[in-house]
Short mmCIF file of C-alpha atoms and ligand atoms in Angstrom, two decimals:
data_model
loop_
_atom_site.label_atom_id
_atom_site.label_comp_id
_atom_site.label_asym_id
_atom_site.label_seq_id
_atom_site.Cartn_x
_atom_site.Cartn_y
_atom_site.Cartn_z
CA UNK S 1 -28.91 16.29 -10.31
CA UNK S 2 -27.09 12.71 -11.44
CA UNK S 3 -25.85 10.48 -8.29
CA UNK S 4 -22.63 9.30 -8.75
CA UNK S 5 -22.82 7.41 -5.67
CA UNK S 6 -26.24 6.67 -3.69
CA UNK S 7 -26.19 4.93 -0.57
CA UNK S 8 -28.90 3.93 1.05
CA UNK S 9 -29.98 2.23 4.40
CA UNK S 10 -26.46 1.46 4.73
CA UNK S 11 -25.77 0.11 8.35
CA UNK S 12 -22.60 -1.44 9.70
CA UNK S 13 -21.74 -3.55 12.75
CA UNK S 14 -18.86 -5.08 14.46
CA UNK S 15 -19.83 -7.83 16.55
CA UNK S 16 -22.61 -6.25 18.55
CA UNK S 17 -21.42 -2.86 18.07
CA UNK S 18 -23.52 -1.12 15.35
CA UNK S 19 -21.27 1.35 13.83
CA UNK S 20 -23.50 2.88 10.98
CA UNK S 21 -27.16 2.94 11.50
CA UNK S 22 -29.65 3.41 8.61
CA UNK S 23 -27.34 5.49 6.57
CA UNK S 24 -29.18 7.68 3.25
CA UNK S 25 -27.09 9.54 1.61
CA UNK S 26 -25.79 10.66 -1.92
CA UNK S 27 -23.03 11.80 -4.05
CA UNK S 28 -23.38 13.95 -6.94
CA UNK S 29 -21.16 14.50 -10.01
CA UNK S 30 -19.07 17.07 -9.06
CA UNK S 31 -20.08 17.45 -6.03
CA UNK S 32 -17.14 18.33 -3.35
CA UNK S 33 -18.62 16.62 0.35
CA UNK S 34 -16.83 17.23 3.31
CA UNK S 35 -17.96 14.71 6.30
CA UNK S 36 -17.59 16.03 9.85
CA UNK S 37 -17.99 14.74 13.20
CA UNK S 38 -16.35 13.93 16.47
CA UNK S 39 -13.94 11.03 16.75
CA UNK S 40 -15.88 7.58 16.71
CA UNK S 41 -18.89 8.87 14.93
CA UNK S 42 -18.24 6.23 12.00
CA UNK S 43 -16.62 8.65 9.41
CA UNK S 44 -14.06 6.26 8.64
CA UNK S 45 -16.35 3.22 8.51
CA UNK S 46 -18.85 4.82 6.15
CA UNK S 47 -15.96 5.48 3.85
CA UNK S 48 -14.43 2.61 3.91
CA UNK S 49 -17.93 0.81 3.09
CA UNK S 50 -18.37 2.78 0.39
CA UNK S 51 -15.49 1.19 -1.60
CA UNK S 52 -16.08 -1.61 0.39
CA UNK S 53 -12.81 -1.84 1.98
CA UNK S 54 -15.48 -2.69 4.92
CA UNK S 55 -18.24 -4.94 4.07
CA UNK S 56 -21.14 -3.39 5.10
CA UNK S 57 -24.05 -5.27 7.24
CA UNK S 58 -26.67 -4.20 5.22
CA UNK S 59 -28.39 -1.08 2.60
CA UNK S 60 -27.76 -0.73 -1.00
CA UNK S 61 -25.00 0.94 -2.39
CA UNK S 62 -26.13 1.86 -5.99
CA UNK S 63 -23.39 3.05 -8.56
CA UNK S 64 -24.75 3.32 -11.84
CA UNK S 65 -27.95 2.03 -11.46
CA UNK S 66 -27.16 -1.36 -9.93
CA UNK S 67 -26.54 -2.12 -6.35
CA UNK S 68 -22.61 -3.07 -5.92
CA UNK S 69 -23.88 -5.38 -2.67
CA UNK S 70 -25.39 -7.73 -4.89
CA UNK S 71 -23.56 -11.10 -4.84
CA UNK S 72 -22.51 -11.10 -8.06
CA UNK S 73 -21.37 -7.74 -8.53
CA UNK S 74 -17.56 -7.32 -9.87
CA UNK S 75 -15.98 -5.55 -6.69
CA UNK S 76 -12.93 -4.87 -7.76
CA UNK S 77 -13.92 -2.92 -11.43
CA UNK S 78 -16.13 -1.05 -9.07
CA UNK S 79 -12.78 -0.24 -6.67
CA UNK S 80 -11.37 0.99 -9.86
CA UNK S 81 -13.92 3.66 -10.08
CA UNK S 82 -13.25 5.37 -6.83
CA UNK S 83 -9.85 6.71 -5.75
CA UNK S 84 -9.12 6.45 -1.93
CA UNK S 85 -6.37 8.77 0.04
CA UNK S 86 -5.57 7.49 3.21
CA UNK S 87 -4.42 9.20 6.43
CA UNK S 88 -1.13 7.26 6.16
CA UNK S 89 -0.76 7.48 2.71
CA UNK S 90 -0.20 3.68 2.09
CA UNK S 91 2.00 4.61 -0.65
CA UNK S 92 3.42 1.08 -1.74
CA UNK S 93 6.67 0.89 -0.43
CA UNK S 94 8.54 -1.39 -3.17
CA UNK S 95 8.05 0.86 -5.73
CA UNK S 96 9.29 4.11 -6.72
CA UNK S 97 6.79 7.30 -7.40
CA UNK S 98 6.06 6.82 -10.76
CA UNK S 99 5.25 3.27 -10.08
CA UNK S 100 3.08 4.00 -7.76
CA UNK S 101 0.94 5.43 -9.98
CA UNK S 102 1.56 3.32 -12.90
CA UNK S 103 1.05 -0.38 -11.54
CA UNK S 104 -3.08 -0.27 -11.17
CA UNK S 105 -3.17 1.05 -14.37
CA UNK S 106 -0.73 -1.54 -16.19
CA UNK S 107 -1.98 -4.59 -13.66
CA UNK S 108 -5.79 -3.46 -13.06
CA UNK S 109 -6.68 -1.72 -15.87
CA UNK S 110 -4.32 -3.73 -18.43
CA UNK S 111 -3.06 -0.47 -19.82
CA UNK S 112 0.41 -0.43 -21.60
CA UNK S 113 2.98 1.00 -19.70
CA UNK S 114 3.53 4.15 -22.01
CA UNK S 115 0.41 5.37 -21.80
CA UNK S 116 0.39 4.68 -18.43
CA UNK S 117 2.90 6.65 -17.72
CA UNK S 118 1.87 9.55 -19.62
CA UNK S 119 -1.31 9.62 -17.59
CA UNK S 120 1.07 9.34 -14.31
CA UNK S 121 2.99 11.91 -15.44
CA UNK S 122 0.12 14.45 -15.91
CA UNK S 123 -1.39 13.52 -12.30
CA UNK S 124 2.11 13.98 -10.77
CA UNK S 125 2.56 17.24 -12.64
CA UNK S 126 -1.24 18.21 -11.05
CA UNK S 127 0.25 17.89 -7.40
CA UNK S 128 4.09 19.11 -8.27
CA UNK S 129 5.58 16.35 -7.63
CA UNK S 130 7.08 15.24 -11.03
CA UNK S 131 10.42 15.54 -10.30
CA UNK S 132 10.34 13.14 -7.73
CA UNK S 133 9.48 9.94 -10.05
CA UNK S 134 12.78 7.86 -9.17
CA UNK S 135 12.22 8.64 -5.37
CA UNK S 136 11.11 5.98 -3.26
CA UNK S 137 7.89 6.34 -0.73
CA UNK S 138 10.92 6.43 2.38
CA UNK S 139 12.80 8.82 0.84
CA UNK S 140 9.72 11.58 0.85
CA UNK S 141 8.24 14.10 3.33
CA UNK S 142 4.54 13.30 4.85
CA UNK S 143 3.50 15.95 2.32
CA UNK S 144 4.92 14.76 -0.34
CA UNK S 145 3.78 11.01 0.38
CA UNK S 146 0.37 12.22 0.52
CA UNK S 147 0.66 14.42 -3.11
CA UNK S 148 1.96 11.06 -4.47
CA UNK S 149 -0.83 9.09 -2.95
CA UNK S 150 -3.45 11.51 -4.58
CA UNK S 151 -1.67 11.51 -7.64
CA UNK S 152 -1.64 7.28 -7.47
CA UNK S 153 -5.66 7.23 -7.03
CA UNK S 154 -6.34 10.08 -9.68
CA UNK S 155 -4.02 7.83 -12.25
CA UNK S 156 -7.16 5.49 -11.97
CA UNK S 157 -9.09 8.05 -13.79
CA UNK S 158 -12.15 7.47 -11.24
CA UNK S 159 -14.97 8.63 -10.96
CA UNK S 160 -15.04 10.15 -7.54
CA UNK S 161 -12.21 10.76 -4.88
CA UNK S 162 -12.81 9.71 -1.15
CA UNK S 163 -10.06 11.16 1.28
CA UNK S 164 -10.03 9.60 4.83
CA UNK S 165 -8.40 12.88 6.87
CA UNK S 166 -5.78 13.47 4.31
CA UNK S 167 -3.86 15.71 6.56
CA UNK S 168 -4.56 14.36 10.12
CA UNK S 169 -1.00 12.51 9.86
CA UNK S 170 0.99 15.32 8.91
CA UNK S 171 3.13 18.06 10.48
CA UNK S 172 1.12 21.37 10.33
CA UNK S 173 3.39 22.87 7.85
CA UNK S 174 2.98 20.14 5.47
CA UNK S 175 -0.84 20.13 5.42
CA UNK S 176 -1.29 23.29 3.56
CA UNK S 177 0.64 22.17 0.43
CA UNK S 178 -2.00 19.13 0.45
CA UNK S 179 -4.98 21.04 1.17
CA UNK S 180 -3.73 23.47 -1.80
CA UNK S 181 -3.97 20.60 -4.25
CA UNK S 182 -7.69 19.36 -3.19
CA UNK S 183 -8.60 22.72 -3.36
CA UNK S 184 -7.45 23.10 -6.74
CA UNK S 185 -9.15 19.25 -7.91
CA UNK S 186 -12.46 20.95 -6.46
CA UNK S 187 -12.32 23.74 -8.61
CA UNK S 188 -11.71 21.81 -11.78
CA UNK S 189 -14.63 19.94 -10.86
CA UNK S 190 -13.89 16.63 -9.60
CA UNK S 191 -16.40 15.04 -7.59
CA UNK S 192 -14.93 14.45 -3.88
CA UNK S 193 -16.24 12.72 -0.49
CA UNK S 194 -13.89 14.08 2.37
CA UNK S 195 -13.52 13.68 5.68
CA UNK S 196 -11.97 16.05 7.52
CA UNK S 197 -11.04 17.95 10.61
CA UNK S 198 -9.88 20.91 8.95
CA UNK S 199 -13.33 23.26 9.33
CA UNK S 200 -11.81 26.22 7.22
CA UNK S 201 -11.17 23.99 4.66
CA UNK S 202 -14.68 22.58 4.52
CA UNK S 203 -16.16 26.17 5.05
CA UNK S 204 -14.32 27.28 1.89
CA UNK S 205 -14.63 24.41 -0.38
CA UNK S 206 -17.07 22.00 0.45
CA UNK S 207 -20.47 22.42 -1.44
CA UNK S 208 -22.36 20.47 1.08
CA UNK S 209 -20.94 19.16 4.89
CA UNK S 210 -22.39 16.36 6.22
CA UNK S 211 -22.16 16.14 10.37
CA UNK S 212 -21.85 12.64 11.76
CA UNK S 213 -22.61 11.54 15.46
CA UNK S 214 -23.15 8.04 16.95
CA UNK S 215 -23.24 6.35 13.42
CA UNK S 216 -26.09 8.66 12.09
CA UNK S 217 -26.16 11.77 9.73
CA UNK S 218 -27.02 14.10 12.22
CA UNK S 219 -27.58 16.92 9.81
CA UNK S 220 -26.43 18.38 6.25
CA UNK S 221 -26.36 21.39 4.02
CA UNK S 222 -24.25 23.90 2.57
CA UNK S 223 -21.28 25.22 4.59
CA UNK S 224 -22.98 28.57 5.52
CA UNK S 225 -26.05 26.77 6.96
CA UNK S 226 -24.02 24.01 8.86
CA UNK S 227 -21.29 26.52 10.36
CA UNK S 228 -23.70 29.50 10.77
CA UNK S 229 -27.30 27.98 11.61
CA UNK S 230 -26.83 24.29 12.22
CA UNK S 231 -30.61 23.01 13.41
CA UNK S 232 -29.65 20.27 15.16
CA UNK S 233 -28.44 20.93 19.02
CA UNK S 234 -25.92 17.89 18.54
CA UNK S 235 -24.50 19.98 15.85
CA UNK S 236 -23.93 22.89 17.55
CA UNK S 237 -22.28 21.35 20.53
CA UNK S 238 -19.61 20.04 17.89
CA UNK S 239 -18.85 22.84 16.36
CA UNK S 240 -18.62 25.01 19.86
CA UNK S 241 -16.22 22.28 20.92
CA UNK S 242 -14.11 22.17 17.64
CA UNK S 243 -13.84 25.90 16.85
CA UNK S 244 -13.90 27.45 20.19
CA UNK J 1 51.97 -36.85 10.91
CA UNK J 2 48.54 -35.24 9.78
CA UNK J 3 49.23 -32.51 7.91
CA UNK J 4 50.84 -34.85 5.09
CA UNK J 5 47.75 -36.81 5.48
CA UNK J 6 45.80 -34.28 4.67
CA UNK J 7 47.64 -33.36 1.48
CA UNK J 8 48.06 -36.81 0.42
CA UNK J 9 44.42 -37.66 0.78
CA UNK J 10 43.68 -34.38 -0.98
CA UNK J 11 45.61 -34.91 -4.02
CA UNK J 12 44.80 -38.79 -4.44
CA UNK J 13 40.88 -38.28 -4.04
CA UNK J 14 40.31 -34.59 -5.12
CA UNK J 15 37.92 -35.87 -7.68
CA UNK J 16 35.59 -37.47 -5.23
CA UNK J 17 35.52 -34.43 -2.51
CA UNK J 18 34.68 -32.23 -6.03
CA UNK J 19 31.60 -34.35 -6.62
CA UNK J 20 30.62 -35.10 -3.34
CA UNK J 21 30.58 -30.82 -2.63
CA UNK J 22 28.92 -30.59 -6.27
CA UNK J 23 26.03 -32.94 -5.46
CA UNK J 24 25.79 -31.46 -1.79
CA UNK J 25 25.37 -27.86 -3.61
CA UNK J 26 22.96 -29.08 -6.10
CA UNK J 27 21.13 -30.32 -3.54
CA UNK J 28 20.75 -27.69 -1.52
CA UNK J 29 20.50 -24.76 -4.23
CA UNK J 30 17.35 -26.59 -5.90
CA UNK J 31 15.98 -27.93 -2.77
CA UNK J 32 16.18 -24.18 -1.21
CA UNK J 33 14.73 -22.55 -4.40
CA UNK J 34 11.69 -25.01 -4.67
CA UNK J 35 11.13 -24.93 -0.84
CA UNK J 36 11.27 -21.11 -1.09
CA UNK J 37 8.36 -21.41 -3.86
CA UNK J 38 6.63 -23.72 -2.42
CA UNK J 39 6.49 -21.11 1.13
CA UNK J 40 5.64 -18.55 -0.90
CA UNK J 41 2.67 -20.33 -2.82
CA UNK J 42 1.96 -22.22 0.80
CA UNK J 43 2.45 -18.64 2.67
CA UNK J 44 -0.32 -16.93 -0.18
CA UNK J 45 -2.74 -19.44 0.15
CA UNK J 46 -2.97 -19.43 3.82
CA UNK J 47 -3.34 -15.66 3.89
CA UNK J 48 -6.36 -15.43 1.67
CA UNK J 49 -9.37 -14.01 3.62
CA UNK J 50 -11.54 -16.58 4.55
CA UNK J 51 -14.97 -15.12 3.65
CA UNK J 52 -17.87 -15.08 6.09
CA UNK J 53 -19.67 -17.83 4.58
CA UNK J 54 -20.28 -20.05 1.02
CA UNK J 55 -18.71 -22.61 -0.66
CA UNK J 56 -15.60 -20.72 -0.64
CA UNK J 57 -15.39 -20.62 2.78
CA UNK J 58 -15.45 -24.66 3.27
CA UNK J 59 -12.83 -25.27 0.65
CA UNK J 60 -10.86 -22.54 2.08
CA UNK J 61 -10.73 -23.84 5.46
CA UNK J 62 -10.03 -27.65 4.12
CA UNK J 63 -7.35 -26.37 2.16
CA UNK J 64 -5.59 -24.71 5.10
CA UNK J 65 -6.28 -27.69 7.47
CA UNK J 66 -4.23 -29.94 4.82
CA UNK J 67 -1.56 -27.40 4.75
CA UNK J 68 -1.10 -27.03 8.24
CA UNK J 69 -0.86 -30.70 9.07
CA UNK J 70 1.87 -30.50 6.25
CA UNK J 71 3.75 -27.87 7.72
CA UNK J 72 3.73 -29.51 11.45
CA UNK J 73 4.52 -32.80 10.19
CA UNK J 74 7.33 -31.69 7.93
CA UNK J 75 8.71 -29.38 10.83
CA UNK J 76 8.08 -32.05 13.53
CA UNK J 77 10.07 -34.58 12.35
CA UNK J 78 13.82 -35.22 11.58
CA UNK J 79 14.81 -35.19 7.70
CA UNK J 80 16.64 -37.70 8.28
CA UNK J 81 13.98 -39.67 9.49
CA UNK J 82 11.71 -38.30 6.53
CA UNK J 83 14.79 -39.62 4.23
CA UNK J 84 14.02 -43.31 5.41
CA UNK J 85 10.60 -43.07 5.50
CA UNK J 86 9.58 -41.39 2.07
CA UNK J 87 12.44 -43.46 0.49
CA UNK J 88 11.53 -47.08 1.65
CA UNK J 89 7.94 -46.04 2.14
CA UNK J 90 7.91 -45.62 -1.71
CA UNK J 91 9.49 -48.57 -2.34
CA UNK J 92 7.14 -50.39 -0.12
CA UNK J 93 4.06 -49.02 -0.99
CA UNK J 94 4.17 -48.20 -4.35
CA UNK J 95 6.62 -50.14 -5.68
CA UNK J 96 8.63 -46.93 -6.74
CA UNK J 97 12.55 -47.62 -6.56
CA UNK J 98 13.01 -44.01 -6.64
CA UNK J 99 16.06 -42.44 -8.14
CA UNK J 100 18.29 -41.46 -5.08
CA UNK J 101 18.89 -38.12 -6.27
CA UNK J 102 15.53 -37.31 -6.94
CA UNK J 103 14.69 -38.46 -3.47
CA UNK J 104 17.04 -36.19 -2.03
CA UNK J 105 15.63 -33.17 -3.97
CA UNK J 106 12.12 -34.09 -3.01
CA UNK J 107 13.03 -34.37 0.87
CA UNK J 108 14.98 -31.31 1.00
CA UNK J 109 12.50 -29.28 -0.91
CA UNK J 110 9.73 -30.18 1.02
CA UNK J 111 11.35 -30.05 4.05
CA UNK J 112 12.50 -26.75 3.29
CA UNK J 113 9.11 -25.65 1.95
CA UNK J 114 7.55 -26.39 5.77
CA UNK J 115 10.40 -23.91 7.41
CA UNK J 116 9.43 -21.56 4.38
CA UNK J 117 5.86 -21.50 4.67
CA UNK J 118 5.74 -19.95 8.22
CA UNK J 119 8.63 -17.84 7.56
CA UNK J 120 6.77 -16.33 4.31
CA UNK J 121 3.20 -16.39 6.26
CA UNK J 122 5.55 -14.10 9.22
CA UNK J 123 6.53 -11.66 6.46
CA UNK J 124 2.92 -11.29 4.94
CA UNK J 125 1.11 -10.52 8.27
CA UNK J 126 4.10 -8.26 9.34
CA UNK J 127 3.49 -6.17 6.44
CA UNK J 128 1.36 -3.05 7.37
CA UNK J 129 -2.92 -3.48 6.47
CA UNK J 130 -2.23 -0.20 4.77
CA UNK J 131 0.07 -2.10 1.71
CA UNK J 132 -3.27 -4.33 1.24
CA UNK J 133 -5.81 -1.51 1.47
CA UNK J 134 -4.23 0.37 -0.84
CA UNK J 135 -3.72 -2.36 -3.20
CA UNK J 136 -7.45 -3.18 -2.89
CA UNK J 137 -8.52 0.32 -3.08
CA UNK J 138 -6.97 0.64 -6.80
CA UNK J 139 -9.08 -2.37 -7.66
CA UNK J 140 -6.18 -5.34 -7.00
CA UNK J 141 -7.48 -8.86 -6.36
CA UNK J 142 -5.71 -11.01 -3.40
CA UNK J 143 -3.18 -12.70 -6.26
CA UNK J 144 -2.32 -9.19 -7.98
CA UNK J 145 -2.20 -7.30 -4.30
CA UNK J 146 0.43 -10.46 -3.35
CA UNK J 147 2.21 -10.19 -6.65
CA UNK J 148 2.91 -6.85 -7.29
CA UNK J 149 2.63 -5.07 -3.63
CA UNK J 150 3.38 -7.85 -0.95
CA UNK J 151 5.39 -10.17 -2.06
CA UNK J 152 8.36 -8.11 -3.03
CA UNK J 153 8.54 -6.49 0.41
CA UNK J 154 8.03 -10.15 1.96
CA UNK J 155 10.81 -11.69 -0.12
CA UNK J 156 13.23 -8.64 0.75
CA UNK J 157 12.45 -8.90 4.33
CA UNK J 158 12.79 -12.85 4.12
CA UNK J 159 16.02 -12.86 2.46
CA UNK J 160 18.26 -13.58 5.34
CA UNK J 161 16.03 -16.19 6.82
CA UNK J 162 16.11 -17.74 3.16
CA UNK J 163 19.69 -17.54 2.93
CA UNK J 164 19.85 -19.42 6.42
CA UNK J 165 18.09 -22.21 5.05
CA UNK J 166 20.30 -22.59 2.42
CA UNK J 167 23.15 -22.59 4.71
CA UNK J 168 21.20 -25.33 7.14
CA UNK J 169 20.63 -27.13 3.52
CA UNK J 170 24.08 -27.16 2.83
CA UNK J 171 24.66 -29.01 5.82
CA UNK J 172 21.85 -31.09 6.69
CA UNK J 173 21.91 -32.59 3.24
CA UNK J 174 24.68 -34.53 5.25
CA UNK J 175 22.17 -36.96 6.54
CA UNK J 176 20.89 -38.29 3.05
CA UNK J 177 23.89 -40.25 3.33
CA UNK J 178 21.21 -42.51 5.05
CA UNK J 179 19.89 -43.32 1.51
CA UNK J 180 23.04 -43.35 -0.20
CA UNK J 181 22.87 -39.86 -1.68
CA UNK J 182 26.86 -39.35 -3.40
CA UNK J 183 26.97 -35.93 -1.36
CA UNK J 184 30.03 -34.79 0.67
CA UNK J 185 29.59 -36.57 3.59
CA UNK J 186 29.00 -39.71 1.90
CA UNK J 187 31.80 -39.48 -0.37
CA UNK J 188 34.03 -38.40 2.66
CA UNK J 189 32.73 -41.60 4.41
CA UNK J 190 34.22 -43.75 1.38
CA UNK J 191 37.43 -42.21 1.15
CA UNK J 192 37.84 -42.42 4.76
CA UNK J 193 36.89 -46.17 4.99
CA UNK J 194 39.68 -46.82 2.53
CA UNK J 195 42.54 -45.03 4.11
CA UNK J 196 41.28 -45.64 7.67
CA UNK J 197 42.13 -41.78 8.44
CA UNK J 198 39.07 -40.68 9.74
CA UNK J 199 40.04 -37.46 11.37
CA UNK J 200 42.25 -36.00 8.59
CA UNK J 201 39.34 -37.12 5.87
CA UNK J 202 36.60 -35.03 7.69
CA UNK J 203 39.20 -32.45 8.65
CA UNK J 204 39.19 -31.54 5.09
CA UNK J 205 35.56 -32.20 4.39
CA UNK J 206 35.10 -29.92 7.66
CA UNK J 207 36.95 -27.29 5.66
CA UNK J 208 34.76 -27.55 2.17
CA UNK J 209 31.48 -27.40 4.30
CA UNK J 210 32.53 -24.15 5.59
CA UNK J 211 33.94 -22.71 2.36
CA UNK J 212 30.58 -23.26 0.70
CA UNK J 213 28.52 -21.85 3.59
CA UNK J 214 30.46 -18.70 4.01
CA UNK J 215 30.78 -18.01 0.37
CA UNK J 216 26.76 -18.76 0.06
CA UNK J 217 26.42 -16.36 3.26
CA UNK J 218 28.45 -13.42 1.40
CA UNK J 219 26.64 -13.81 -2.11
CA UNK J 220 23.50 -13.28 -0.31
CA UNK J 221 24.42 -10.23 1.92
CA UNK J 222 25.53 -8.56 -1.81
CA UNK J 223 22.08 -9.41 -3.37
CA UNK J 224 20.21 -8.05 -0.30
CA UNK J 225 22.40 -4.28 -0.53
CA UNK J 226 21.67 -4.30 -4.28
CA UNK J 227 18.01 -4.66 -3.69
CA UNK J 228 17.95 -2.36 -1.18
CA UNK J 229 19.22 0.22 -4.13
CA UNK J 230 21.13 3.54 -3.44
CA UNK J 231 20.03 5.32 -0.56
CA UNK J 232 19.31 8.64 -2.84
CA UNK J 233 17.76 9.29 -5.96
CA UNK J 234 17.93 11.18 -9.23
CA UNK J 235 15.61 14.40 -9.64
CA UNK J 236 13.67 13.88 -12.51
CA UNK J 237 14.01 17.32 -15.07
CA UNK J 238 10.71 16.92 -16.82
CA UNK J 239 11.06 17.08 -20.44
CA UNK J 240 8.04 15.07 -21.23
CA UNK J 241 5.15 16.52 -22.98
CA UNK J 242 2.84 16.97 -20.03
CA UNK J 243 -0.79 18.31 -20.05
CA UNK J 244 -1.53 21.07 -17.84
CA UNK J 245 -3.57 20.79 -14.92
CA UNK J 246 -6.94 22.59 -16.50
CA UNK J 247 -6.73 19.93 -19.20
CA UNK J 248 -7.05 17.06 -16.81
CA UNK J 249 -10.78 16.59 -16.61
CA UNK J 250 -10.42 15.91 -19.95
CA UNK J 251 -10.20 11.96 -19.79
CA UNK J 252 -9.53 8.82 -21.38
CA UNK J 253 -11.86 6.96 -19.88
CA UNK J 254 -15.06 9.81 -20.44
CA UNK J 255 -17.81 7.29 -18.89
CA UNK J 256 -19.78 8.99 -15.97
N1 LIG U 301 -12.31 -3.12 12.42
C1 LIG U 301 -12.90 -2.50 13.40
N2 LIG U 301 -13.17 -3.37 14.35
C2 LIG U 301 -14.05 -3.23 15.22
N3 LIG U 301 -14.39 -1.48 15.82
C3 LIG U 301 -14.36 -0.85 14.97
C4 LIG U 301 -13.39 -1.04 13.50
N4 LIG U 301 -13.25 0.18 13.13
C5 LIG U 301 -14.11 0.97 13.73
N5 LIG U 301 -14.67 0.32 14.75
C6 LIG U 301 -15.58 0.95 15.40
O1 LIG U 301 -16.23 1.87 15.07
C7 LIG U 301 -16.41 2.97 15.27
C8 LIG U 301 -16.22 4.37 14.45
O2 LIG U 301 -15.10 4.19 13.88
P1 LIG U 301 -14.30 4.85 12.89
O3 LIG U 301 -13.16 5.25 12.41
O4 LIG U 301 -15.38 4.83 11.67
O5 LIG U 301 -14.56 6.56 13.45
P2 LIG U 301 -14.31 8.01 12.89
O6 LIG U 301 -15.34 8.90 13.18
O7 LIG U 301 -13.61 7.65 11.89
O8 LIG U 301 -13.00 8.19 13.99
P3 LIG U 301 -12.06 9.06 13.77
O9 LIG U 301 -12.24 10.86 13.81
O10 LIG U 301 -11.31 9.19 15.13
O11 LIG U 301 -11.10 8.83 12.84
C9 LIG U 301 -15.88 3.37 16.26
O12 LIG U 301 -16.05 3.05 17.99
C10 LIG U 301 -14.39 2.36 16.49
O13 LIG U 301 -13.93 2.08 17.49
MG1 LIG U 302 -11.45 7.88 11.05
#
């Protein structure tokens, strides 16, 4: 299988605090990988290192055969290939829904506005927000904001989508509408790396589940293995706590 | 009787008052706009994230140091003194006989710039970190992030403070009379020097200043409301030909 992203010996420290320790991990094309683990285990940091919102302290991130941590590598071009969805949505407050999905295409990818609009409408339709293109972010509910944020990331037509707890800031009744969209993306074969506390969703949608604890990957495997027959004591403890 | 004098002074000197007010407005408008631009530039430069090492770090540190010196000096000294030092200093040091009006514009702009730099910087750091991260995550560099995402929000937020600077400039250009710029205060002094009716002459000027500042404040408020836009949005009825979700993997850039 072809790796879209291949992470080797990745480490990250904040001062003396070593948050990620020697992480080896890859994502294949079309794969849906869910990262689970307790709070503070380094899941967000791993995701943020992958698109270089955090600067890794060591290791390699191989994308298309080159290490993007090499000094002369174009970070900005690389980031356009990864779509990021944040827990807090982070829609651009000064743009309406449509422009949120267009601005990256026109300003970064240098596409024409007409082309950008077609692409944006396509993905806004995917997330079911095409009727709201004139709305400003502050006029939307949390679930709607997150769906627009997903459309914004998709509009860049990235190779991989990264999700950092996309439903954790949502009221319970809005979680489902976002998970539904994500499930739909998984079905059409999008490559996705998802940090989540939604165990049912992970069981249901993931091709592979990664359990992290204390800055290391403790165990990874298909959902049946991780949830039904974990080999590691730490995984068992975590699942017992969270699924009780 | 004072009121008769006011009418008399007005009718005899209205052209001087108008000219003075015109110069005052001109200096304060241009000074505020240039100062605003200086403030934006300095604010953007001062918020460039400093890399952990390398030449860029050293250069940025030096630039930031120079910019803080600029800000501290111009905020820490009175404009009336700056006017004297710059105007006569330029003549003494470089043998430049500055045009008085250019000197005035320069002093007001650079002074406003120093205040605006801090206002802009405050505006930038108060924007949610998530806005920067989202912009970086779709591949924007610092300049693109600033221009397309951060500054539009900052400018909206600092508009009241900018209006404040504008009003201060309208009033503070009066100190430029020390280098004989023919703004409103200077003109009034000339008028009063001829007729010896100081109260009446300056009372007229007082009203003119107030009319100017009040009008400017009102205009800025309405601009703020315009920028904020309507409170509700129009639902978009979909007439565009849009791909079906199932086709979404047929991408324009198919290059994995
Ligand atoms: N910018 C930072 N500076 C210092 N320490 C940080 C920073 N970001 C994260 N950390 C620390 O790194 C550790 C891992 O954080 P991280 O956010 O990756 O955890 P997480 O697994 O995503 O947790 P959660 O489930 O709560 O989101 C934590 O101990 C956190 O305090
Ligand atoms: Mg996290």
